[in-house]
Amino acid sequence: MADVDATVINATAIGLCAGIIGGVALTLGGVAVVKSYRRQAKRPKSLKLYHSFPFRSVRCAWLVKELCIEEKVEIIDFNIHRIDSTEIDKYRHDVHPHGTLPALVVNDEYTILESGAICLYLADTYGRLVPNRYDRKEYYNWIVYATATIDAVLEPLYMQLTHTPDDQKDPDLIEKMEKKFHVIAKHLESVMEDRHWICGESFSAADCVMGYNIWWAKHIKKGELMKDYPALLRYANRLEGRQALKDCMPSKS
């Protein structure tokens, strides 16, 4: 009789455990479904990205391709240097008050103006190419560092060394910006010596933002700025090997 009771008790315990485990699994599955539904429900109904190569909108168009959301984002080729004043005035009024690129129009009611903000928004909205939510300190830092610090150095260098006639160049400005660039490059070189991508071993939206700066710097002064930074050049080669970035480059034909 005791053996029968023990068997019954064991069977009951096993059944209870199985029920609890099954209930937990069902609950977790339900939570996942709810989270997925919420993400879908919150996603925008329409997205319009104003973009033109080689503006900083490349970051955004590149990320769109990395996220495989081309069918969800209408990319509008909008070269602000090749349109008439009427069009640019309309663009300023309806889309971007500064008349620059990029601009991401969400649901035809709100416009995100900054390339870094657009990349953060897209990666968060589609839940890909972002680190674990509790380990995003570097991710946020690199995106803001690229857009707030590096852009401010590369833009005057690019304009002075690429588009300014020799007799109009400002040597003091060039020297100042080159010094700042090398401080930045040395910092990034030390970071990239032992990692594959900017946040570690996984490619993220931060690579689309920072990667644009690396690509940009590599093409200023025929690569002279980058020649002493082998880790950055290796990083640049990895970035340029990605099909999504290749697809953002103009056709050579």
CSV table of C-alpha atoms in Angstrom, one decimal, residues 23-248:
chain,number,residue,atom,x,y,z
A,23,GLY,CA,2.4,26.9,-18.1
A,24,VAL,CA,5.6,28.9,-17.9
A,25,ALA,CA,6.5,28.0,-21.5
A,26,LEU,CA,3.0,29.0,-22.6
A,27,THR,CA,3.3,32.2,-20.7
A,28,LEU,CA,6.7,33.0,-22.2
A,29,GLY,CA,5.4,32.2,-25.6
A,30,GLY,CA,2.4,34.4,-25.0
A,31,VAL,CA,4.6,37.3,-23.9
A,32,ALA,CA,6.7,36.9,-27.0
A,33,VAL,CA,3.6,37.0,-29.2
A,34,VAL,CA,2.3,40.1,-27.4
A,35,LYS,CA,5.7,41.8,-27.7
A,36,SER,CA,5.8,41.0,-31.4
A,37,TYR,CA,2.3,42.2,-31.9
A,38,ARG,CA,3.1,45.5,-30.1
A,39,ARG,CA,6.1,46.0,-32.2
A,40,GLN,CA,4.1,45.5,-35.4
A,41,ALA,CA,1.3,47.7,-34.1
A,42,LYS,CA,3.7,50.6,-33.3
A,43,ARG,CA,5.5,50.4,-36.6
A,44,PRO,CA,4.8,53.4,-38.9
A,45,LYS,CA,2.4,53.0,-41.8
A,46,SER,CA,4.7,55.1,-44.1
A,47,LEU,CA,8.3,56.2,-44.2
A,48,LYS,CA,9.9,58.5,-46.8
A,49,LEU,CA,13.6,59.0,-46.8
A,50,TYR,CA,15.0,62.0,-48.7
A,51,HIS,CA,18.5,60.9,-49.8
A,52,SER,CA,21.3,61.7,-52.2
A,53,PHE,CA,24.8,60.3,-52.5
A,54,PRO,CA,27.3,61.3,-51.0
A,55,PHE,CA,25.4,63.2,-48.3
A,56,ARG,CA,25.0,61.9,-44.8
A,57,SER,CA,21.8,60.3,-45.8
A,58,VAL,CA,24.0,57.5,-47.1
A,59,ARG,CA,24.0,56.3,-43.4
A,60,CYS,CA,20.2,55.9,-43.5
A,61,ALA,CA,19.9,54.4,-46.9
A,62,TRP,CA,22.6,51.9,-46.0
A,63,LEU,CA,20.8,50.9,-42.8
A,64,VAL,CA,17.6,50.5,-44.7
A,65,LYS,CA,19.3,47.9,-46.9
A,66,GLU,CA,21.0,46.2,-43.9
A,67,LEU,CA,17.6,45.9,-42.2
A,68,CYS,CA,16.0,44.6,-45.4
A,69,ILE,CA,13.2,47.0,-45.2
A,70,GLU,CA,13.4,48.6,-48.7
A,71,GLU,CA,9.7,47.7,-49.3
A,72,LYS,CA,8.8,49.7,-46.1
A,73,VAL,CA,10.8,52.8,-46.8
A,74,GLU,CA,10.3,55.0,-49.8
A,75,ILE,CA,13.7,56.4,-50.7
A,76,ILE,CA,13.4,59.6,-52.6
A,77,ASP,CA,16.4,60.6,-54.6
A,78,PHE,CA,16.7,64.3,-53.9
A,79,ASN,CA,19.9,66.1,-54.9
A,80,ILE,CA,19.6,69.5,-53.3
A,81,HIS,CA,22.3,70.9,-55.6
A,82,ARG,CA,20.4,69.9,-58.8
A,83,ILE,CA,16.9,71.2,-58.2
A,84,ASP,CA,15.5,74.7,-58.8
A,85,SER,CA,14.8,77.2,-56.1
A,86,THR,CA,11.0,76.5,-56.2
A,87,GLU,CA,11.6,72.9,-55.3
A,88,ILE,CA,14.1,73.6,-52.5
A,89,ASP,CA,11.7,76.3,-51.1
A,90,LYS,CA,8.9,73.7,-51.0
A,91,TYR,CA,11.2,71.2,-49.5
A,92,ARG,CA,12.2,73.7,-46.7
A,93,HIS,CA,8.5,74.5,-46.1
A,94,ASP,CA,7.2,70.9,-46.2
A,95,VAL,CA,10.0,68.7,-45.1
A,96,HIS,CA,13.3,70.1,-43.8
A,97,PRO,CA,13.6,73.7,-42.5
A,98,HIS,CA,17.3,73.9,-43.3
A,99,GLY,CA,16.9,72.5,-46.8
A,100,THR,CA,19.5,69.8,-46.2
A,101,LEU,CA,19.7,66.0,-46.1
A,102,PRO,CA,18.7,63.6,-44.8
A,103,ALA,CA,15.1,63.7,-43.7
A,104,LEU,CA,12.8,60.9,-42.7
A,105,VAL,CA,9.1,61.6,-42.9
A,106,VAL,CA,7.1,59.3,-40.6
A,107,ASN,CA,3.4,58.8,-41.4
A,108,ASP,CA,3.4,62.1,-43.4
A,109,GLU,CA,3.2,63.9,-40.0
A,110,TYR,CA,6.6,64.1,-38.4
A,111,THR,CA,10.1,64.5,-39.8
A,112,ILE,CA,13.3,63.3,-38.3
A,113,LEU,CA,16.2,65.5,-39.5
A,114,GLU,CA,19.4,64.0,-38.1
A,115,SER,CA,21.1,61.0,-39.7
A,116,GLY,CA,22.0,59.5,-36.3
A,117,ALA,CA,18.5,59.9,-35.0
A,118,ILE,CA,17.1,58.3,-38.1
A,119,CYS,CA,19.4,55.3,-37.8
A,120,LEU,CA,18.5,54.9,-34.1
A,121,TYR,CA,14.8,55.2,-34.9
A,122,LEU,CA,14.9,52.6,-37.7
A,123,ALA,CA,17.0,50.1,-35.8
A,124,ASP,CA,14.7,50.4,-32.7
A,125,THR,CA,11.5,50.3,-34.8
A,126,TYR,CA,12.4,47.1,-36.6
A,127,GLY,CA,14.3,45.5,-33.6
A,128,ARG,CA,17.4,44.6,-35.5
A,129,LEU,CA,21.1,45.6,-35.6
A,130,VAL,CA,20.9,46.9,-32.0
A,131,PRO,CA,22.8,45.4,-29.0
A,132,ASN,CA,21.1,44.0,-26.0
A,133,ARG,CA,19.1,46.8,-24.3
A,134,TYR,CA,21.2,46.5,-21.2
A,135,ASP,CA,24.5,46.8,-23.1
A,136,ARG,CA,24.0,49.8,-25.4
A,137,LYS,CA,26.4,52.3,-23.8
A,138,GLU,CA,29.0,52.0,-26.6
A,139,TYR,CA,26.3,51.8,-29.2
A,140,TYR,CA,24.8,55.2,-28.2
A,141,ASN,CA,28.2,56.7,-27.6
A,142,TRP,CA,29.6,55.8,-31.0
A,143,ILE,CA,26.6,57.1,-32.9
A,144,VAL,CA,26.6,60.4,-31.1
A,145,TYR,CA,30.4,60.7,-31.3
A,146,ALA,CA,30.3,60.1,-35.1
A,147,THR,CA,27.6,62.7,-35.7
A,148,ALA,CA,28.5,65.3,-33.1
A,149,THR,CA,32.3,65.2,-33.0
A,150,ILE,CA,33.6,63.6,-36.2
A,151,ASP,CA,31.2,65.2,-38.6
A,152,ALA,CA,32.2,68.6,-37.4
A,153,VAL,CA,35.8,67.9,-38.2
A,154,LEU,CA,35.4,66.1,-41.6
A,155,GLU,CA,33.0,68.6,-43.1
A,156,PRO,CA,35.4,71.6,-43.2
A,157,LEU,CA,38.3,69.3,-44.2
A,158,TYR,CA,36.3,67.9,-47.0
A,159,MET,CA,35.2,71.3,-48.2
A,160,GLN,CA,38.7,72.8,-47.9
A,161,LEU,CA,40.7,69.9,-49.4
A,162,THR,CA,38.2,68.8,-52.1
A,163,HIS,CA,36.0,71.8,-53.2
A,164,THR,CA,38.0,74.9,-52.4
A,165,PRO,CA,40.3,76.4,-55.0
A,166,ASP,CA,44.0,76.5,-53.9
A,167,ASP,CA,44.1,80.3,-53.8
A,168,GLN,CA,41.0,80.4,-51.5
A,169,LYS,CA,42.0,77.6,-49.0
A,170,ASP,CA,42.4,78.5,-45.3
A,171,PRO,CA,45.7,76.8,-44.2
A,172,ASP,CA,45.1,77.6,-40.6
A,173,LEU,CA,41.7,76.0,-40.6
A,174,ILE,CA,43.1,72.9,-42.5
A,175,GLU,CA,45.9,72.5,-39.9
A,176,LYS,CA,43.5,72.8,-37.0
A,177,MET,CA,41.0,70.3,-38.4
A,178,GLU,CA,43.8,67.8,-39.4
A,179,LYS,CA,45.1,67.9,-35.8
A,180,LYS,CA,41.6,67.2,-34.5
A,181,PHE,CA,41.1,64.4,-37.0
A,182,HIS,CA,44.3,62.7,-36.0
A,183,VAL,CA,43.2,62.8,-32.3
A,184,ILE,CA,40.0,61.1,-33.4
A,185,ALA,CA,41.7,58.6,-35.6
A,186,LYS,CA,44.2,57.6,-33.0
A,187,HIS,CA,41.4,57.0,-30.5
A,188,LEU,CA,39.5,54.9,-33.1
A,189,GLU,CA,42.6,53.0,-34.1
A,190,SER,CA,43.2,51.8,-30.6
A,191,VAL,CA,39.6,50.7,-30.3
A,192,MET,CA,39.5,48.8,-33.6
A,193,GLU,CA,42.8,47.0,-33.1
A,194,ASP,CA,41.0,44.1,-31.3
A,195,ARG,CA,37.5,44.2,-32.7
A,196,HIS,CA,35.7,43.5,-35.9
A,197,TRP,CA,32.9,46.1,-35.7
A,198,ILE,CA,32.6,49.4,-33.8
A,199,CYS,CA,30.7,47.8,-30.9
A,200,GLY,CA,32.5,44.5,-30.9
A,201,GLU,CA,32.0,41.3,-32.9
A,202,SER,CA,28.5,42.0,-34.2
A,203,PHE,CA,27.6,44.5,-36.9
A,204,SER,CA,25.1,47.1,-35.7
A,205,ALA,CA,23.4,50.3,-36.8
A,206,ALA,CA,26.3,52.1,-35.2
A,207,ASP,CA,28.6,50.8,-38.0
A,208,CYS,CA,26.4,52.4,-40.6
A,209,VAL,CA,26.8,55.8,-38.8
A,210,MET,CA,30.5,55.5,-37.9
A,211,GLY,CA,31.2,53.6,-41.1
A,212,TYR,CA,30.1,56.6,-43.2
A,213,ASN,CA,32.7,58.7,-41.4
A,214,ILE,CA,35.4,56.1,-42.1
A,215,TRP,CA,34.5,55.9,-45.7
A,216,TRP,CA,34.3,59.7,-45.9
A,217,ALA,CA,37.8,60.2,-44.3
A,218,LYS,CA,39.3,57.6,-46.6
A,219,HIS,CA,38.2,59.6,-49.7
A,220,ILE,CA,39.5,63.0,-48.5
A,221,LYS,CA,42.9,64.0,-49.8
A,222,LYS,CA,43.1,60.7,-51.7
A,223,GLY,CA,43.4,58.7,-48.6
A,224,GLU,CA,46.2,60.7,-47.1
A,225,LEU,CA,44.4,61.2,-43.8
A,226,MET,CA,44.0,57.5,-43.1
A,227,LYS,CA,47.3,56.1,-44.3
A,228,ASP,CA,48.8,55.7,-40.8
A,229,TYR,CA,45.9,53.8,-39.3
A,230,PRO,CA,46.0,50.2,-40.4
A,231,ALA,CA,43.2,49.0,-38.1
A,232,LEU,CA,40.9,51.7,-39.4
A,233,LEU,CA,41.8,50.8,-43.0
A,234,ARG,CA,41.0,47.1,-42.3
A,235,TYR,CA,37.7,48.2,-40.8
A,236,ALA,CA,37.0,50.4,-43.9
A,237,ASN,CA,37.7,47.3,-46.1
A,238,ARG,CA,35.2,45.2,-44.1
A,239,LEU,CA,32.6,48.0,-44.4
A,240,GLU,CA,33.1,48.4,-48.1
A,241,GLY,CA,32.8,44.7,-48.6
A,242,ARG,CA,29.2,44.7,-47.3
A,243,GLN,CA,26.7,44.4,-50.1
A,244,ALA,CA,24.3,46.9,-48.6
A,245,LEU,CA,26.9,49.6,-48.7
A,246,LYS,CA,27.9,48.6,-52.2
A,247,ASP,CA,24.3,49.1,-53.2
A,248,CYS,CA,24.4,52.7,-52.0
